[in-house]
CSV table of C-alpha atoms in Angstrom, one decimal:
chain,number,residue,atom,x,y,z
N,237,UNK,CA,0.0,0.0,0.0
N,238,UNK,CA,3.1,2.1,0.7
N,239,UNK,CA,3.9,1.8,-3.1
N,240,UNK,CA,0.2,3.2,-3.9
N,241,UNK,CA,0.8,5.9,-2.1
N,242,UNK,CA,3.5,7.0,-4.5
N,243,UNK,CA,1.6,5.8,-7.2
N,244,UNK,CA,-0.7,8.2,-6.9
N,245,UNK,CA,1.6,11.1,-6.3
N,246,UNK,CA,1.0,11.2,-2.4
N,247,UNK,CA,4.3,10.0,-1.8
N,248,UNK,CA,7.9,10.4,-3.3
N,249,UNK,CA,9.4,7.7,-4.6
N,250,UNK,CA,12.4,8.3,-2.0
N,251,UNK,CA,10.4,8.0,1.0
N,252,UNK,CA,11.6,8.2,4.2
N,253,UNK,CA,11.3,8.2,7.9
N,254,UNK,CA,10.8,11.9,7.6
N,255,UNK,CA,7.5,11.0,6.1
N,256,UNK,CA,6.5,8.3,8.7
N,257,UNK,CA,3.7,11.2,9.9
N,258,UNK,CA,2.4,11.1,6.6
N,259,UNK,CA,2.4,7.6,5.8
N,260,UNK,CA,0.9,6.8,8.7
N,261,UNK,CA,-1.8,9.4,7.6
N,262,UNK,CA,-2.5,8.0,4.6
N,263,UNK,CA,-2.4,3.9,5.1
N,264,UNK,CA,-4.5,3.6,8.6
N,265,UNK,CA,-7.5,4.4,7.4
N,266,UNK,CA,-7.1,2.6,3.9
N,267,UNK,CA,-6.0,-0.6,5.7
N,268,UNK,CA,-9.0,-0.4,7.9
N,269,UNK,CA,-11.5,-0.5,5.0
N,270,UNK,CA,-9.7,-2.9,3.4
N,271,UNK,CA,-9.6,-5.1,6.6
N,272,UNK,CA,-13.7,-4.5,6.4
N,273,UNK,CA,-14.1,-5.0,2.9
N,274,UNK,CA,-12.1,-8.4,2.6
N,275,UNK,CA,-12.4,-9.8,6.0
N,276,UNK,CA,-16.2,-8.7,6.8
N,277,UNK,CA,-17.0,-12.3,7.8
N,278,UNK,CA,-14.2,-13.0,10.1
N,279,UNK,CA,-14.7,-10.0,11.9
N,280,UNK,CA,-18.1,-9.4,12.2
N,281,UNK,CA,-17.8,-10.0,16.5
N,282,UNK,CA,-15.0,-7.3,16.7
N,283,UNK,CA,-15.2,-3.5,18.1
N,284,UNK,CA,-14.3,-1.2,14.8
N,285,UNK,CA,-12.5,0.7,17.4
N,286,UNK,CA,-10.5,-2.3,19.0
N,287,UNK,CA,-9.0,-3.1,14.9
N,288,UNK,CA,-8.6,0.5,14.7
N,289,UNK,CA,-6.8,0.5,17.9
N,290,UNK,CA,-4.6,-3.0,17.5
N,291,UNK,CA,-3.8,-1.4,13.4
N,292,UNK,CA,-2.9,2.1,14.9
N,293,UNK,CA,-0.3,0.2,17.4
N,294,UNK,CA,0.9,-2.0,14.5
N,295,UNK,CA,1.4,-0.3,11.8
N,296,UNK,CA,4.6,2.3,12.7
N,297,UNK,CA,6.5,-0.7,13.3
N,298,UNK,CA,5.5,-2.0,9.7
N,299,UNK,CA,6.2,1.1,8.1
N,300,UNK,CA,9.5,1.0,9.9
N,301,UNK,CA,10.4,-2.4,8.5
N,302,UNK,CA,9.3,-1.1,5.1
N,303,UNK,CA,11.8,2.0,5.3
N,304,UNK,CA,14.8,0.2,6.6
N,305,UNK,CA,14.9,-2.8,3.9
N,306,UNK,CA,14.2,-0.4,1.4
N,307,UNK,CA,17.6,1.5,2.1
């Protein structure tokens, strides 16, 4: 999704940690619909905070992992 991002011009290609703010702007909410839209089934019992919640602890970390093996 990080490569989407540039994709569509919301992102330079030589992305940084400088831009983790904006990143992180840009993917949570996108990974949460795409959670609902593909996984609607398996998560039906779970608080849309609670994913929201567990993504928004998660995802820095990812974005970290992204940045660092992209160097």
């Amino acid at each position: 999704m990080i490569y989407k991002l540039i994709d569509e011009g919301s992102l330079q290609a030589n992305f940084g940690m400088q831009d983790m703010a904006l990143i992180l702007k840009q993917l949570s909410s996108r990974i949460v619909e795409d959670i609902l839209q593909e996984e609607s089934e398996q998560i039906a019992s779970f608080d849309l905070k609670e994913i929201r919640k567990v993504i928004g602890k998660q995802l820095p970390a990812l974005i970290k992992e992204v940045i660092d093996a992209k160097k």
